[in-house]
Amino acid sequence: MLLMRKMAVIAIPLGFLLAWPTTSRAQQPSGPAQEEAGDLAKKLANPISDLVSVPFQFNWEQNVGPNEATRFILNVQPVMPFALNQDWNLIARMIVPFVSQPALVDGGEPSFGVSDILSSFFFSPSKPGFTWGVGPAISLPSTSVPSLGTEKWSAGPTIVVLKQSGKMTYGALWNQIWSFSGNSARADVNQMFLQPFFAYQATHTLTVTLQSETTANWEVDEDRWAVPINVLFAKLSSFGAFPASYQLGFGGFVSHPEVGPSWKIRSAIVILLPRRR
């Protein structure tokens, strides 16, 4: 039971999907195309912008479990904005994590499968300026493998606030979920997620971001916090006929559970479908 409580804090983060360059200088856009690329890069730094996107985020987390092995997580994270009226948007975000995890205890077995799916819905005003969104976050018990999920239905509020000024985007995303149903033999869920971020648009297509994806498991006294500091590099390019963002980054944990990772590497591709008004 104690192990299961520790596992609850090793949450799958809501990452901002930034990228690594894949085009040469001769292939870079110019003139109006540069302005359009710059606008897309700026919208990518905003988790509740009017972009329809299909991100695939790859994470290699190091020093997991007693054997200090690697845990691999593929997050499929579609984002779908909807215009409710002239004043309000609804942004739906989902995280579907596919996890390959080493044994978490001596003599244990590695596991593979889908972890708990997190869905978030943000109601956000469409007027320009200071940007914010608020709504519910719902965690679905998507696995029966104890080391991969909670086997609990959980829900709570989520909020994002941010400001974009010139080349800078800064703000924070927060959610807090509590379990309300599910396997009664498993520990209750009472978990916070906090993601402060600062992004700098170095060029029309290159963005550098410093952020954290902090989780706190309020059900335990020890191993409560997981606090990574991540540096991410993003580059806009294309994926076939579609604009795309490519990411490469790394992070170190200043605090983590005993069986949790101490550092990680991340890469991602985000296929973009700008919404037409």
CSV table of C-alpha atoms in Angstrom, one decimal:
chain,number,residue,atom,x,y,z
A,1,MET,CA,0.0,0.0,0.0
A,2,LEU,CA,2.8,2.4,0.8
A,3,LEU,CA,4.3,1.8,-2.6
A,4,MET,CA,1.0,2.6,-4.3
A,5,ARG,CA,0.8,5.8,-2.4
A,6,LYS,CA,4.3,6.8,-3.5
A,7,MET,CA,3.4,6.0,-7.1
A,8,ALA,CA,0.5,8.4,-7.1
A,9,VAL,CA,2.9,11.4,-7.1
A,10,ILE,CA,4.7,10.1,-10.2
A,11,ALA,CA,2.2,11.9,-12.4
A,12,ILE,CA,2.2,12.3,-16.2
A,13,PRO,CA,2.8,16.0,-16.9
A,14,LEU,CA,1.0,18.4,-19.1
A,15,GLY,CA,3.9,19.4,-21.2
A,16,PHE,CA,4.2,22.5,-23.4
A,17,LEU,CA,5.3,21.1,-26.7
A,18,LEU,CA,8.4,22.9,-28.0
A,19,ALA,CA,10.9,21.8,-30.6
A,20,TRP,CA,14.4,21.1,-32.1
A,21,PRO,CA,15.5,22.5,-35.5
A,22,THR,CA,15.2,20.2,-38.6
A,23,THR,CA,15.6,22.7,-41.4
A,24,SER,CA,18.7,24.5,-42.7
A,25,ARG,CA,19.1,28.3,-42.9
A,26,ALA,CA,18.3,28.2,-46.6
A,27,GLN,CA,15.0,26.5,-45.9
A,28,GLN,CA,13.8,29.2,-43.3
A,29,PRO,CA,10.7,31.2,-44.3
A,30,SER,CA,11.0,34.9,-45.1
A,31,GLY,CA,8.8,38.0,-45.3
A,32,PRO,CA,5.1,37.2,-44.6
A,33,ALA,CA,5.9,33.6,-44.1
A,34,GLN,CA,8.3,34.5,-41.2
A,35,GLU,CA,5.5,36.5,-39.6
A,36,GLU,CA,3.1,33.6,-39.9
A,37,ALA,CA,5.7,31.2,-38.4
A,38,GLY,CA,6.3,33.6,-35.6
A,39,ASP,CA,2.6,33.8,-34.8
A,40,LEU,CA,2.4,30.0,-34.8
A,41,ALA,CA,5.4,29.8,-32.5
A,42,LYS,CA,3.8,32.3,-30.1
A,43,LYS,CA,0.6,30.3,-30.1
A,44,LEU,CA,2.5,27.1,-29.2
A,45,ALA,CA,3.7,28.7,-26.0
A,46,ASN,CA,0.0,29.3,-25.0
A,47,PRO,CA,-1.7,26.0,-23.9
A,48,ILE,CA,-5.2,27.4,-24.6
A,49,SER,CA,-4.6,29.1,-28.0
A,50,ASP,CA,-6.8,28.5,-31.0
A,51,LEU,CA,-4.6,25.7,-32.5
A,52,VAL,CA,-5.8,22.2,-33.2
A,53,SER,CA,-2.8,20.1,-32.5
A,54,VAL,CA,-1.8,16.4,-32.3
A,55,PRO,CA,1.3,16.1,-30.2
A,56,PHE,CA,3.4,13.0,-29.6
A,57,GLN,CA,5.7,13.5,-26.6
A,58,PHE,CA,8.5,11.0,-25.9
A,59,ASN,CA,10.1,10.9,-22.4
A,60,TRP,CA,13.0,8.8,-21.1
A,61,GLU,CA,13.1,9.0,-17.3
A,62,GLN,CA,16.4,7.8,-15.7
A,63,ASN,CA,17.2,6.1,-12.4
A,64,VAL,CA,13.8,4.6,-11.8
A,65,GLY,CA,13.3,1.9,-9.2
A,66,PRO,CA,15.9,0.0,-7.1
A,67,ASN,CA,17.9,-0.9,-10.2
A,68,GLU,CA,18.0,2.7,-11.5
A,69,ALA,CA,16.6,1.7,-14.8
A,70,THR,CA,14.9,3.8,-17.6
A,71,ARG,CA,11.1,4.4,-17.7
A,72,PHE,CA,9.8,5.3,-21.2
A,73,ILE,CA,6.5,7.3,-21.5
A,74,LEU,CA,4.8,8.3,-24.8
A,75,ASN,CA,2.2,10.9,-24.2
A,76,VAL,CA,-0.4,11.4,-27.0
A,77,GLN,CA,-1.9,14.8,-26.2
A,78,PRO,CA,-4.5,16.1,-28.7
A,79,VAL,CA,-5.7,19.7,-28.1
A,80,MET,CA,-9.1,20.8,-29.6
A,81,PRO,CA,-10.4,24.4,-29.3
A,82,PHE,CA,-14.1,25.2,-29.8
A,83,ALA,CA,-15.7,28.7,-30.2
A,84,LEU,CA,-18.8,28.8,-27.9
A,85,ASN,CA,-19.7,32.3,-29.0
A,86,GLN,CA,-18.0,35.6,-29.9
A,87,ASP,CA,-16.7,36.0,-26.3
A,88,TRP,CA,-15.8,32.5,-25.1
A,89,ASN,CA,-13.8,29.5,-26.2
A,90,LEU,CA,-13.7,25.9,-24.9
A,91,ILE,CA,-10.3,24.2,-25.1
A,92,ALA,CA,-10.3,20.4,-24.6
A,93,ARG,CA,-7.0,18.8,-23.8
A,94,MET,CA,-6.3,15.1,-23.3
A,95,ILE,CA,-3.2,13.1,-22.2
A,96,VAL,CA,-3.0,9.4,-23.1
A,97,PRO,CA,0.2,8.0,-21.6
A,98,PHE,CA,1.7,4.7,-22.9
A,99,VAL,CA,4.3,3.6,-20.3
A,100,SER,CA,7.1,1.0,-20.3
A,101,GLN,CA,8.2,0.8,-16.7
A,102,PRO,CA,10.9,-1.2,-14.9
A,103,ALA,CA,10.3,-3.0,-11.6
A,104,LEU,CA,9.7,-0.6,-8.8
A,105,VAL,CA,10.7,-3.0,-6.0
A,106,ASP,CA,13.3,-5.7,-5.6
A,107,GLY,CA,12.0,-8.9,-7.2
A,108,GLY,CA,9.2,-7.0,-8.9
A,109,GLU,CA,8.3,-7.3,-12.6
A,110,PRO,CA,8.5,-4.6,-15.3
A,111,SER,CA,5.2,-3.5,-16.8
A,112,PHE,CA,3.8,-2.0,-20.0
A,113,GLY,CA,0.5,-0.4,-20.9
A,114,VAL,CA,-1.7,2.7,-20.8
A,115,SER,CA,-1.6,4.7,-17.6
A,116,ASP,CA,-4.5,6.9,-16.3
A,117,ILE,CA,-5.9,9.2,-19.0
A,118,LEU,CA,-6.2,12.9,-18.0
A,119,SER,CA,-8.8,15.1,-19.7
A,120,SER,CA,-9.0,18.9,-19.1
A,121,PHE,CA,-11.5,21.5,-20.3
A,122,PHE,CA,-10.7,25.2,-20.2
A,123,PHE,CA,-13.4,27.9,-20.6
A,124,SER,CA,-11.4,31.0,-21.8
A,125,PRO,CA,-12.4,34.5,-22.9
A,126,SER,CA,-11.6,35.1,-26.6
A,127,LYS,CA,-10.6,38.8,-26.1
A,128,PRO,CA,-6.8,39.5,-26.5
A,129,GLY,CA,-4.7,40.6,-23.6
A,130,PHE,CA,-4.2,38.8,-20.3
A,131,THR,CA,-5.1,35.2,-21.0
A,132,TRP,CA,-6.8,32.8,-18.6
A,133,GLY,CA,-8.9,29.7,-18.6
A,134,VAL,CA,-10.7,27.6,-15.9
A,135,GLY,CA,-12.6,24.3,-15.9
A,136,PRO,CA,-12.6,20.7,-14.7
A,137,ALA,CA,-9.8,18.1,-14.9
A,138,ILE,CA,-10.9,14.4,-14.9
A,139,SER,CA,-8.6,11.4,-14.5
A,140,LEU,CA,-9.9,8.1,-15.9
A,141,PRO,CA,-8.7,4.7,-14.5
A,142,SER,CA,-7.4,3.3,-17.7
A,143,THR,CA,-5.4,0.4,-16.4
A,144,SER,CA,-5.6,-2.5,-13.9
A,145,VAL,CA,-1.8,-2.7,-13.5
A,146,PRO,CA,-1.1,-1.4,-10.0
A,147,SER,CA,2.3,0.2,-10.9
A,148,LEU,CA,0.9,2.1,-13.9
A,149,GLY,CA,-2.3,3.7,-12.5
A,150,THR,CA,-4.4,4.5,-9.5
A,151,GLU,CA,-7.6,2.4,-10.5
A,152,LYS,CA,-9.5,5.5,-9.3
A,153,TRP,CA,-11.9,8.0,-10.9
A,154,SER,CA,-10.6,11.4,-9.9
A,155,ALA,CA,-11.6,15.0,-10.7
A,156,GLY,CA,-11.0,18.6,-9.6
A,157,PRO,CA,-10.5,22.1,-10.9
A,158,THR,CA,-7.8,23.3,-13.4
A,159,ILE,CA,-6.7,26.9,-14.1
A,160,VAL,CA,-4.2,28.4,-16.5
A,161,VAL,CA,-3.1,32.1,-16.5
A,162,LEU,CA,-0.5,33.6,-18.8
A,163,LYS,CA,0.8,36.8,-20.3
A,164,GLN,CA,2.4,37.3,-23.7
A,165,SER,CA,4.5,40.4,-24.1
A,166,GLY,CA,6.8,40.8,-27.1
A,167,LYS,CA,9.0,37.7,-27.4
A,168,MET,CA,8.1,36.5,-23.9
A,169,THR,CA,5.3,34.2,-22.7
A,170,TYR,CA,5.1,33.5,-18.9
A,171,GLY,CA,2.4,32.0,-16.6
A,172,ALA,CA,1.4,28.9,-14.9
A,173,LEU,CA,-1.0,25.9,-15.2
A,174,TRP,CA,-2.5,24.3,-12.1
A,175,ASN,CA,-4.8,21.4,-11.3
A,176,GLN,CA,-5.9,19.5,-8.1
A,177,ILE,CA,-7.7,16.2,-8.3
A,178,TRP,CA,-9.4,14.0,-5.7
A,179,SER,CA,-10.6,10.4,-6.2
A,180,PHE,CA,-14.4,9.8,-5.8
A,181,SER,CA,-14.8,6.2,-7.1
A,182,GLY,CA,-12.9,3.1,-8.1
A,183,ASN,CA,-11.0,0.3,-6.5
A,184,SER,CA,-11.6,0.6,-2.7
A,185,ALA,CA,-8.5,-1.4,-2.0
A,186,ARG,CA,-6.3,1.3,-3.6
A,187,ALA,CA,-5.1,4.5,-1.9
A,188,ASP,CA,-7.2,7.6,-2.4
A,189,VAL,CA,-6.0,10.2,-4.8
A,190,ASN,CA,-5.3,13.7,-3.5
A,191,GLN,CA,-2.8,15.2,-5.9
A,192,MET,CA,-1.7,18.7,-7.1
A,193,PHE,CA,0.0,19.5,-10.4
A,194,LEU,CA,1.7,22.9,-10.9
A,195,GLN,CA,3.5,24.0,-14.1
A,196,PRO,CA,5.1,27.4,-14.1
A,197,PHE,CA,6.7,28.4,-17.4
A,198,PHE,CA,8.7,31.1,-19.1
A,199,ALA,CA,9.2,30.9,-22.9
A,200,TYR,CA,11.4,33.2,-25.0
A,201,GLN,CA,10.9,33.4,-28.8
A,202,ALA,CA,14.5,33.7,-29.9
A,203,THR,CA,13.6,33.8,-33.6
A,204,HIS,CA,10.5,33.5,-35.7
A,205,THR,CA,10.7,29.7,-35.5
A,206,LEU,CA,12.9,29.0,-32.5
A,207,THR,CA,11.6,29.1,-28.9
A,208,VAL,CA,13.4,28.3,-25.6
A,209,THR,CA,11.4,27.5,-22.5
A,210,LEU,CA,12.2,27.0,-18.8
A,211,GLN,CA,9.5,25.3,-16.8
A,212,SER,CA,8.6,22.8,-14.1
A,213,GLU,CA,6.0,20.1,-13.9
A,214,THR,CA,5.7,19.8,-10.1
A,215,THR,CA,3.4,17.2,-8.4
A,216,ALA,CA,2.5,16.9,-4.8
A,217,ASN,CA,0.8,13.8,-3.3
A,218,TRP,CA,-1.0,15.1,-0.2
A,219,GLU,CA,-1.9,11.6,0.9
A,220,VAL,CA,1.7,10.8,2.1
A,221,ASP,CA,4.1,12.5,4.4
A,222,GLU,CA,7.3,11.2,2.8
A,223,ASP,CA,8.2,11.3,-0.9
A,224,ARG,CA,5.4,13.8,-1.4
A,225,TRP,CA,7.0,16.0,-4.0
A,226,ALA,CA,8.3,15.5,-7.5
A,227,VAL,CA,9.9,18.8,-8.7
A,228,PRO,CA,11.7,18.7,-12.1
A,229,ILE,CA,13.3,21.7,-13.7
A,230,ASN,CA,13.1,21.4,-17.5
A,231,VAL,CA,14.8,23.3,-20.4
A,232,LEU,CA,13.1,22.8,-23.8
A,233,PHE,CA,14.1,23.9,-27.3
A,234,ALA,CA,11.5,24.2,-30.0
A,235,LYS,CA,11.7,24.7,-33.8
A,236,LEU,CA,8.9,25.1,-36.3
A,237,SER,CA,9.2,23.2,-39.5
A,238,SER,CA,6.7,21.0,-41.4
A,239,PHE,CA,5.4,17.5,-41.4
A,240,GLY,CA,4.3,16.8,-44.9
A,241,ALA,CA,1.7,19.4,-45.8
A,242,PHE,CA,1.2,20.5,-42.2
A,243,PRO,CA,3.1,22.9,-40.0
A,244,ALA,CA,4.8,21.0,-37.2
A,245,SER,CA,6.9,21.8,-34.1
A,246,TYR,CA,9.8,19.6,-33.0
A,247,GLN,CA,11.1,19.4,-29.5
A,248,LEU,CA,14.3,18.4,-27.7
A,249,GLY,CA,14.8,19.0,-24.0
A,250,PHE,CA,16.1,17.7,-20.7
A,251,GLY,CA,15.3,18.1,-17.0
A,252,GLY,CA,16.6,17.3,-13.6
A,253,PHE,CA,14.6,16.6,-10.4
A,254,VAL,CA,15.4,18.7,-7.4
A,255,SER,CA,13.0,16.5,-5.4
A,256,HIS,CA,11.5,13.1,-6.2
A,257,PRO,CA,10.1,10.0,-4.6
A,258,GLU,CA,12.5,7.2,-3.7
A,259,VAL,CA,11.5,5.1,-6.7
A,260,GLY,CA,11.1,8.1,-9.0
A,261,PRO,CA,13.5,9.4,-11.7
A,262,SER,CA,16.3,11.8,-11.0
A,263,TRP,CA,16.6,13.2,-14.6
A,264,LYS,CA,15.0,12.8,-18.0
A,265,ILE,CA,15.3,13.5,-21.7
A,266,ARG,CA,12.3,14.6,-23.8
A,267,SER,CA,11.6,14.9,-27.5
A,268,ALA,CA,8.3,15.6,-29.3
A,269,ILE,CA,6.6,16.3,-32.6
A,270,VAL,CA,3.5,18.4,-32.7
A,271,ILE,CA,1.4,18.4,-35.9
A,272,LEU,CA,-0.5,21.7,-36.2
A,273,LEU,CA,-3.9,22.4,-37.7
A,274,PRO,CA,-4.6,26.2,-37.3
A,275,ARG,CA,-8.3,26.8,-36.8
A,276,ARG,CA,-9.9,29.0,-39.5
A,277,ARG,CA,-12.3,31.6,-38.2
